[in-house]
mmCIF file of C-alpha atoms in Angstrom:
data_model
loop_
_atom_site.group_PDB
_atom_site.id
_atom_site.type_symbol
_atom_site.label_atom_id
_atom_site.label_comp_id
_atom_site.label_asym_id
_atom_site.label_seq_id
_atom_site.Cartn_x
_atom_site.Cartn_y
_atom_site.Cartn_z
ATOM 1 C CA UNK A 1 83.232 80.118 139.668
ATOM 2 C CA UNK A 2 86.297 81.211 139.649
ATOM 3 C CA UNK A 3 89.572 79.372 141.118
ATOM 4 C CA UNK A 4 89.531 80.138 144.565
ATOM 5 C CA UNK A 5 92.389 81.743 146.805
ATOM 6 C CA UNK A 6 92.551 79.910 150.109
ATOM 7 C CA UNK A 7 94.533 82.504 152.086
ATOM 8 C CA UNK A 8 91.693 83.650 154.258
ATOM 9 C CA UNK A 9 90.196 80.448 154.663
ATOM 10 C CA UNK A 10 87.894 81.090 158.306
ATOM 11 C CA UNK A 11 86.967 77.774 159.426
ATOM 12 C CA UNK A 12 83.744 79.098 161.534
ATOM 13 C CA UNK A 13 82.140 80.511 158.046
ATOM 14 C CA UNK A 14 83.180 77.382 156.370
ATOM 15 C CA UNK A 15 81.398 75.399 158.780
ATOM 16 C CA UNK A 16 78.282 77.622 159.087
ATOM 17 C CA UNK A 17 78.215 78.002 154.933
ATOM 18 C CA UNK A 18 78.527 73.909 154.450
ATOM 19 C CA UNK A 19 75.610 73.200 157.387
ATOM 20 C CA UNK A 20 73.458 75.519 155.504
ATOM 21 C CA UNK A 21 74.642 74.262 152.318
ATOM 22 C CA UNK A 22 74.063 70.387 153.293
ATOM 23 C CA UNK A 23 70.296 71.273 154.656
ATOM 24 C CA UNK A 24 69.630 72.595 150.840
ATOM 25 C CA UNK A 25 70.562 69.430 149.351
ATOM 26 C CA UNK A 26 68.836 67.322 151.517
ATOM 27 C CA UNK A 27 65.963 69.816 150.587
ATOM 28 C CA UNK A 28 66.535 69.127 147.281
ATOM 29 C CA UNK A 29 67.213 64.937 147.608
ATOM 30 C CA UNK A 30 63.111 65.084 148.977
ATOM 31 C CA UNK A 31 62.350 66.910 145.755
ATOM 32 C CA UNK A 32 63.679 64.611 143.794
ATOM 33 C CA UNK A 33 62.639 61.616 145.439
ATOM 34 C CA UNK A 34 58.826 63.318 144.921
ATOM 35 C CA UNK A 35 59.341 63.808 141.236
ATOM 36 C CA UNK A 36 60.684 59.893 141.468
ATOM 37 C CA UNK A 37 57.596 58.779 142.643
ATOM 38 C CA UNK A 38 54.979 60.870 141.333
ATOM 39 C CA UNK A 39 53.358 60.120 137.926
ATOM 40 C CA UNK A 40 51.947 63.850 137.477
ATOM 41 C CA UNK A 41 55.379 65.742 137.407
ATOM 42 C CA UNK A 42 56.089 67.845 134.412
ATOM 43 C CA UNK A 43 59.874 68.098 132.639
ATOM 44 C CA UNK A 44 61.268 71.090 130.901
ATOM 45 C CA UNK A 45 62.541 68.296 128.375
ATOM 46 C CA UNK A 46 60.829 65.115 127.143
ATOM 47 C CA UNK A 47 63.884 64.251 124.789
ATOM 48 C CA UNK A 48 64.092 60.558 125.373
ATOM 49 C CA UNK A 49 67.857 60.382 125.022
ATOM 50 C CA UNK A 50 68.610 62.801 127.934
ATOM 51 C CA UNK A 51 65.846 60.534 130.102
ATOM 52 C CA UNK A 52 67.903 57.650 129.614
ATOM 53 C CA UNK A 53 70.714 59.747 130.421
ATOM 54 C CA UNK A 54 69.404 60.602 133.797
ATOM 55 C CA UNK A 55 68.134 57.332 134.415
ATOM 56 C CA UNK A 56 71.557 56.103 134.322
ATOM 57 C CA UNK A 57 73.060 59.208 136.202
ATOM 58 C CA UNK A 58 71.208 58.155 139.232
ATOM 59 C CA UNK A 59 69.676 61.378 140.672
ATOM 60 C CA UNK A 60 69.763 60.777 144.032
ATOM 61 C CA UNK A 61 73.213 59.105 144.041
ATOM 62 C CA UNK A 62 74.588 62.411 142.428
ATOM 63 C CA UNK A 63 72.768 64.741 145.227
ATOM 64 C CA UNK A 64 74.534 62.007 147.690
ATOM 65 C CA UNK A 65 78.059 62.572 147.019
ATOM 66 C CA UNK A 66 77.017 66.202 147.099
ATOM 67 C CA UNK A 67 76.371 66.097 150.011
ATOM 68 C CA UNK A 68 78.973 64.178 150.881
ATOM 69 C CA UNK A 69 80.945 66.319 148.902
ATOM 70 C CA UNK A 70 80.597 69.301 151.011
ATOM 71 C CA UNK A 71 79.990 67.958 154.771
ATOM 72 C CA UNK A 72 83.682 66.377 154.111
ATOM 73 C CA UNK A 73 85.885 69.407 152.160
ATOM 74 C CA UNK A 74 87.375 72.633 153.035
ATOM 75 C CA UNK A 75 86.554 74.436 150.010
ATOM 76 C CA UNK A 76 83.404 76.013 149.850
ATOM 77 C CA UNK A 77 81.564 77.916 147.118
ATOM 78 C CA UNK A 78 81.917 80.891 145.539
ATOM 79 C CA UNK A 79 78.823 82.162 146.378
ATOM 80 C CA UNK A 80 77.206 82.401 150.180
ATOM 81 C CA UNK A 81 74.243 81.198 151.915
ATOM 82 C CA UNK A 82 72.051 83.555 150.745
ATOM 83 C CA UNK A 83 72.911 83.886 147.323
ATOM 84 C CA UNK A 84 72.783 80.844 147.340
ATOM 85 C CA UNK A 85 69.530 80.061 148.153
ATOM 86 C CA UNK A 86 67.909 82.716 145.373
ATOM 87 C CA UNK A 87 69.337 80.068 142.824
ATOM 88 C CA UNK A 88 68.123 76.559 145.033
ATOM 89 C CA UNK A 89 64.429 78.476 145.046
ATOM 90 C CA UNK A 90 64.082 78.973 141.591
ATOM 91 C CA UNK A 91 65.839 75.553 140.317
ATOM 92 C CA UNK A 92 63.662 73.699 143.597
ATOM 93 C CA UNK A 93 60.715 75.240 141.521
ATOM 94 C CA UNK A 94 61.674 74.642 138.030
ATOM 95 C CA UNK A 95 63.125 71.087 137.650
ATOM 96 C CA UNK A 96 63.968 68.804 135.822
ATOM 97 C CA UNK A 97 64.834 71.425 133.352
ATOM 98 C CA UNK A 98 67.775 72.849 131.597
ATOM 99 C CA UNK A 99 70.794 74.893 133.804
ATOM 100 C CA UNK A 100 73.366 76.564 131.362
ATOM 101 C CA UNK A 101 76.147 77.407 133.724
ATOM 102 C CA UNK A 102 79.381 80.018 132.611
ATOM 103 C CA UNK A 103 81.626 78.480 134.996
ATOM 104 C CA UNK A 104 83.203 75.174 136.273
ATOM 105 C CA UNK A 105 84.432 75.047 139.992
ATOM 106 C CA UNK A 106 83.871 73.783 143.806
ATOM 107 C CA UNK A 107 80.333 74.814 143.363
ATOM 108 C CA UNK A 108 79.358 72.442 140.262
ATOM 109 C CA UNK A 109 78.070 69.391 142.263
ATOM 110 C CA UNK A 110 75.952 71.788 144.240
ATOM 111 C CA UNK A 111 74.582 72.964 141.091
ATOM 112 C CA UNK A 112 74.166 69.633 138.986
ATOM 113 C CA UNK A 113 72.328 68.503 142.252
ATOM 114 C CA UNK A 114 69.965 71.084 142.629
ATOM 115 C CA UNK A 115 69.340 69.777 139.371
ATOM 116 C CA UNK A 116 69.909 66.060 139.520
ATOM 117 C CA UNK A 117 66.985 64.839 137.147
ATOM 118 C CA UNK A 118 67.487 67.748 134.273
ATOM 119 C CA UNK A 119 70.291 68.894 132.172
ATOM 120 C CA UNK A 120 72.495 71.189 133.126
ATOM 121 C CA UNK A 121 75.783 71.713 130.905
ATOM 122 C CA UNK A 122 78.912 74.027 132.502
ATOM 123 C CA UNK A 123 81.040 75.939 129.945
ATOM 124 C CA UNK A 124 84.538 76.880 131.257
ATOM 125 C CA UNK A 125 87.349 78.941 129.611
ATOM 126 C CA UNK A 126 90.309 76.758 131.004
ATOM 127 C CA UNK A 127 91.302 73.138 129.949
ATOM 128 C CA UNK A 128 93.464 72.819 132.458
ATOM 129 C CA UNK A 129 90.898 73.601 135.160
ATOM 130 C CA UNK A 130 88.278 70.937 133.290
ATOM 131 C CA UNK A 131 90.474 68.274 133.680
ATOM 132 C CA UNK A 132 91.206 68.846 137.720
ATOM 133 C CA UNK A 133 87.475 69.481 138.098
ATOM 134 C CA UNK A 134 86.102 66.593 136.172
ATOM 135 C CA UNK A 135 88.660 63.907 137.603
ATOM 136 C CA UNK A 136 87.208 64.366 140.964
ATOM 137 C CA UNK A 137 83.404 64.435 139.358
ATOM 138 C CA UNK A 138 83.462 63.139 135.873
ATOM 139 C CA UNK A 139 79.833 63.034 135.883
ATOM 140 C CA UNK A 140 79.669 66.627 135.654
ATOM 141 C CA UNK A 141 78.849 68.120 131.918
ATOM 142 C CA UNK A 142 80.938 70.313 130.663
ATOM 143 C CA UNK A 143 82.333 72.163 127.756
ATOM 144 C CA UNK A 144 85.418 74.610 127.049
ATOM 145 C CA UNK A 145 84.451 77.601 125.818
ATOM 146 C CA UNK A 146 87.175 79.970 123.448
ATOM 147 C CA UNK A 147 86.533 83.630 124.536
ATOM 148 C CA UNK A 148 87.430 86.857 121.777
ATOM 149 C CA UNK A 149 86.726 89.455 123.739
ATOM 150 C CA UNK A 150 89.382 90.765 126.717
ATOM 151 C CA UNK A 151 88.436 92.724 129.939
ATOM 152 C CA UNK A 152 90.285 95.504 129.044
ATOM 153 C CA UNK A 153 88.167 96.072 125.985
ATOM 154 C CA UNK A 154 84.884 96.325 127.924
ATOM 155 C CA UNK A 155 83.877 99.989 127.060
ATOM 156 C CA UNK A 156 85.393 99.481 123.010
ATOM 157 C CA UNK A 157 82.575 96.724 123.108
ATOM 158 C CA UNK A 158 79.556 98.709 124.216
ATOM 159 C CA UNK A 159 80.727 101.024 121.372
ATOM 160 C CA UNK A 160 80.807 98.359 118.920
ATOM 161 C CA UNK A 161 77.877 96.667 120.429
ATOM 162 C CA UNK A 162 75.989 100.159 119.393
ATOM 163 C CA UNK A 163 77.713 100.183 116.119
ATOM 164 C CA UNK A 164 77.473 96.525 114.688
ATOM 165 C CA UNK A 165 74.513 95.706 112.856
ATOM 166 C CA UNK A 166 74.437 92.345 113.791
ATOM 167 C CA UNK A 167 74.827 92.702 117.307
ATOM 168 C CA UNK A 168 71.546 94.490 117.573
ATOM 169 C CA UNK A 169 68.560 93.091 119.786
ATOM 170 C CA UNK A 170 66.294 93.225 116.377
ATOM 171 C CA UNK A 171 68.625 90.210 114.894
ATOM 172 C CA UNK A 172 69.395 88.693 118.057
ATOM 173 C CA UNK A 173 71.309 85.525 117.035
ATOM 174 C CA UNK A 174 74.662 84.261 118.473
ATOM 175 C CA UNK A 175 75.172 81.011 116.312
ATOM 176 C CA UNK A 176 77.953 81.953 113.517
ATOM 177 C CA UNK A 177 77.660 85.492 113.950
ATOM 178 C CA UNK A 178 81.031 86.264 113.451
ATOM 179 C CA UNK A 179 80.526 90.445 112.802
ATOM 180 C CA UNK A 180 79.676 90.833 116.647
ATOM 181 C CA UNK A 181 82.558 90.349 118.957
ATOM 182 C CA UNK A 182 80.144 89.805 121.672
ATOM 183 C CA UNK A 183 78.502 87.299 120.257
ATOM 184 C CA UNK A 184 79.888 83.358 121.538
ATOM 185 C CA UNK A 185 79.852 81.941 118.229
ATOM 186 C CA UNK A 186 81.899 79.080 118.008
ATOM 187 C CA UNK A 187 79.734 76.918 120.803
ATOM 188 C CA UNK A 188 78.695 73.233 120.887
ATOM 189 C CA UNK A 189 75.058 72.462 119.064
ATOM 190 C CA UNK A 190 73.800 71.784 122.462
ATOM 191 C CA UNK A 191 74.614 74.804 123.530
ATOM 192 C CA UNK A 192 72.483 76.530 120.415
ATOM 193 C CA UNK A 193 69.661 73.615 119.777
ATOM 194 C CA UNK A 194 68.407 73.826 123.847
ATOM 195 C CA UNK A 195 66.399 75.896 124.998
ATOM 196 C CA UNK A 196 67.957 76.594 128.468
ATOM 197 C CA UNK A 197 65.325 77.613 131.528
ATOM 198 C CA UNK A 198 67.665 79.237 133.656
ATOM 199 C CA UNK A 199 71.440 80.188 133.217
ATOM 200 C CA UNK A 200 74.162 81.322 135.794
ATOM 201 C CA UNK A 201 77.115 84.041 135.166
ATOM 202 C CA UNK A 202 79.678 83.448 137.666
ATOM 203 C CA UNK A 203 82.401 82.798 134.937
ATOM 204 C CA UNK A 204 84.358 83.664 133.091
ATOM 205 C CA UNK A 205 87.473 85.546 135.226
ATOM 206 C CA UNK A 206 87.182 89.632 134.842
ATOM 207 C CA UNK A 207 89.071 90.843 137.606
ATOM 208 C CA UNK A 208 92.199 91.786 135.832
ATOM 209 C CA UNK A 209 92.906 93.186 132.037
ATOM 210 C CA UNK A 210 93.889 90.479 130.109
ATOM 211 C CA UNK A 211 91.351 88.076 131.555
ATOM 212 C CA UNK A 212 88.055 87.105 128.658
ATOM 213 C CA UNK A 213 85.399 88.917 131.398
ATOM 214 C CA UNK A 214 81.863 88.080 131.324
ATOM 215 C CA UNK A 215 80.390 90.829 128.748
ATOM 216 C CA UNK A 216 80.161 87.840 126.231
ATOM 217 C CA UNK A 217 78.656 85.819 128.447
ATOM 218 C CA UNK A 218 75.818 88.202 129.460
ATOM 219 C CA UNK A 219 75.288 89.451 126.070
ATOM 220 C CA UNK A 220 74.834 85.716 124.734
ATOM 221 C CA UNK A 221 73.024 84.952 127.678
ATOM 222 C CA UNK A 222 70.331 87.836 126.923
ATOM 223 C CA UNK A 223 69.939 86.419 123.135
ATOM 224 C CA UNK A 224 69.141 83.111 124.249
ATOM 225 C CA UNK A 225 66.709 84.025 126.841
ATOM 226 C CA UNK A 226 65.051 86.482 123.929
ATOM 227 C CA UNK A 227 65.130 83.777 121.626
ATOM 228 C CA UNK A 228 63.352 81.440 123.741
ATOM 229 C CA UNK A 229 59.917 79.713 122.259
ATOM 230 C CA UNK A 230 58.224 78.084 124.854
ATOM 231 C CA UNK A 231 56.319 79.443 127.813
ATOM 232 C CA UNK A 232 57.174 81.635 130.597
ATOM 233 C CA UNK A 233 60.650 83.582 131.320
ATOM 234 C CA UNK A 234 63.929 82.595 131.177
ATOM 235 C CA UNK A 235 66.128 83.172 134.442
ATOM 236 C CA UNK A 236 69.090 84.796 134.454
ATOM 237 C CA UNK A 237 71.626 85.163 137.439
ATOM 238 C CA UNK A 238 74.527 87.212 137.685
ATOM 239 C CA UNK A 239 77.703 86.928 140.009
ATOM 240 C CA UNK A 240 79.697 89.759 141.018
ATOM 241 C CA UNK A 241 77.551 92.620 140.126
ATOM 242 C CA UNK A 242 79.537 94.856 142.563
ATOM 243 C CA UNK A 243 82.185 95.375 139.790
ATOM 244 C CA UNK A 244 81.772 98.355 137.284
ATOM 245 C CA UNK A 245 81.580 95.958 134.051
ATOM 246 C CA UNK A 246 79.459 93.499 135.514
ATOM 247 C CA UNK A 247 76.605 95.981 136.439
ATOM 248 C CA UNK A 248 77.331 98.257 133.221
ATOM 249 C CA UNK A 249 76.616 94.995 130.565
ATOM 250 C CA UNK A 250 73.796 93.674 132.927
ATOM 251 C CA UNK A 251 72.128 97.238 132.240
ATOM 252 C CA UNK A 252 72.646 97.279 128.980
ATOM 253 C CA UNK A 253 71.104 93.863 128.110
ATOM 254 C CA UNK A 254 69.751 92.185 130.964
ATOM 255 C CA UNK A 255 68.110 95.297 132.098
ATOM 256 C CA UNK A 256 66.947 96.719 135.492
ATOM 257 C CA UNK A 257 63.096 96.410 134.953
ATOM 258 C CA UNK A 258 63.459 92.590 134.232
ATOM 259 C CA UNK A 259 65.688 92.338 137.819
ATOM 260 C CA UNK A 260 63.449 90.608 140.249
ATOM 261 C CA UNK A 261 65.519 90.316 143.363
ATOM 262 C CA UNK A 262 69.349 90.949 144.325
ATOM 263 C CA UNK A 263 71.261 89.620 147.240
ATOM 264 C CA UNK A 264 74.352 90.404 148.143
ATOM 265 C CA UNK A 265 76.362 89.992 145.107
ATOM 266 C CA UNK A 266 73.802 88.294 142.660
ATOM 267 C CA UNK A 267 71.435 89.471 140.693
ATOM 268 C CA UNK A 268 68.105 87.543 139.736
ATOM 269 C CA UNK A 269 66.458 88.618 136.347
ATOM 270 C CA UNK A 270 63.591 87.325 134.631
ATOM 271 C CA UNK A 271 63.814 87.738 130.959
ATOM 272 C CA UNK A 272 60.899 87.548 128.697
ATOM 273 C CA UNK A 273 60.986 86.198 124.783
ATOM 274 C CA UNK A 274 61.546 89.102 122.584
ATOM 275 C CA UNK A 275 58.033 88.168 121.264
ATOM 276 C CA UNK A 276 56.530 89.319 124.048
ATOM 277 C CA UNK A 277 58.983 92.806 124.590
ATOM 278 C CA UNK A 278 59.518 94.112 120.914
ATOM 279 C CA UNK A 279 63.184 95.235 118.893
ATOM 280 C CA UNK A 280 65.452 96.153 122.259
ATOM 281 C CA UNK A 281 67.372 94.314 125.023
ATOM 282 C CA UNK A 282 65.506 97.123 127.387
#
């Protein structure tokens, strides 16, 4: 979810990307309206504050000026069609429930909407880039996030990943654990007290050295999903797996025998508790 460069902008993709992307909101507008009206529909979360919350959030008005949104802008997501979709099929499935998203950007309606009756809560690096977002869609959640770890120091980490005690799998815990760089210990108690039912990488920035790259977000992201209590898997998707440290950390803690299905640039992994696996990430 990175800031977008607009150079190559190609109208005909555009188009063909935002018809596609319009039919899956409308796809998931029906779903909602089913949940709306059905008395039998099971949530991910029965806290009664966050029902009033999306009471007053108006589900289908948010998947509305989605689609609105997109029919009407030049900017287009990050991700295509296709990856796309892998996401809107497991979300179309799973909600209301809650979406932890690394990553604030042109895509964040689309993904509050697919959404629109659970919680989902985007954590972003940049202030800066929180403020333009939410001023055109304040109803969006979202948090800044203070990264420790640099790009550059990718293959240090895996050493002191191996090294540090507390970063191992048999602790697994990212709340105040300072001794593990990779750990992202300084977030909000929502982030820590939920237990989130699917979670998206496409953030933070890792194509050039200085920038925080995403091995703290897919090391915290494996640690919740091992930590989680109640049933079934957690879902994990990655962005960008064609780049060396993307596909090197996703190895070495989401690991290949959890990945389910890939597409293009994402990868789709269903993790299971660490109750269920044992003392390693793989």
């Amino acid at each position: 979810m990175q800031k977008q460069n607009h150079s190559h902008f190609k109208p005909e993709r555009s188009w063909c990307l935002v018809i596609s992307l319009v039919g899956l909101l409308g796809s998931a507008l029906f779903i909602s309206l089913f949940l709306k009206t059905s008395n039998n529909w099971i949530s991910c979360n029965n806290n009664k504050a966050q029902e009033k919350f999306l009471v007053d959030l108006n589900p289908q008005q948010l998947l509305l000026d989605a689609i609105l949104h997109y029919a009407t802008s030049r900017v287009i997501p990050q991700q295509n069609i296709n990856e796309i979709r892998i996401s809107f099929d497991v979300l179309k499935n799973r909600t209301p429930c809650n979406f932890l998203v690394f990553g604030l950007g042109h895509d964040s309606q689309m993904w509050a909407s697919f959404n629109s009756r659970g919680n989902t809560l985007f954590l972003e690096e940049d202030p800066k880039w929180v403020e333009t977002i939410l001023k055109d869609a304040p109803f969006l959640h979202a948090e800044t996030v203070k990264y420790r770890t640099m790009l550059s120091e990718a293959d240090e980490l895996v050493e002191h990943y191996h090294k540090e005690a507390d970063c191992s799998a048999k602790k697994s815990f990212i709340r105040g654990n300072h001794g593990c760089k990779l750990a992202l210990d300084m977030l909000s108690d929502e982030v820590y007290n939920k237990e989130w039912d699917v979670i998206m990488i496409d953030a933070p920035r890792g194509y050039f050295a200085e920038a925080p790259g995403r091995m703290a977000a897919i090391y915290s992201a494996a640690v919740m999903a091992r930590n989680r209590k109640g049933k079934g898997v957690t879902h994990v998707f990655l962005h960008d797996v064609e780049r060396k440290v993307e596909k090197i950390y996703a190895e070495l803690f989401l690991c290949r025998k959890y990945l389910v299905k890939g597409v293009g640039r994402l990868w789709h992994f269903e993790i299971p508790a660490a109750s269920n696996v044992g003392n390693s990430f793989c």
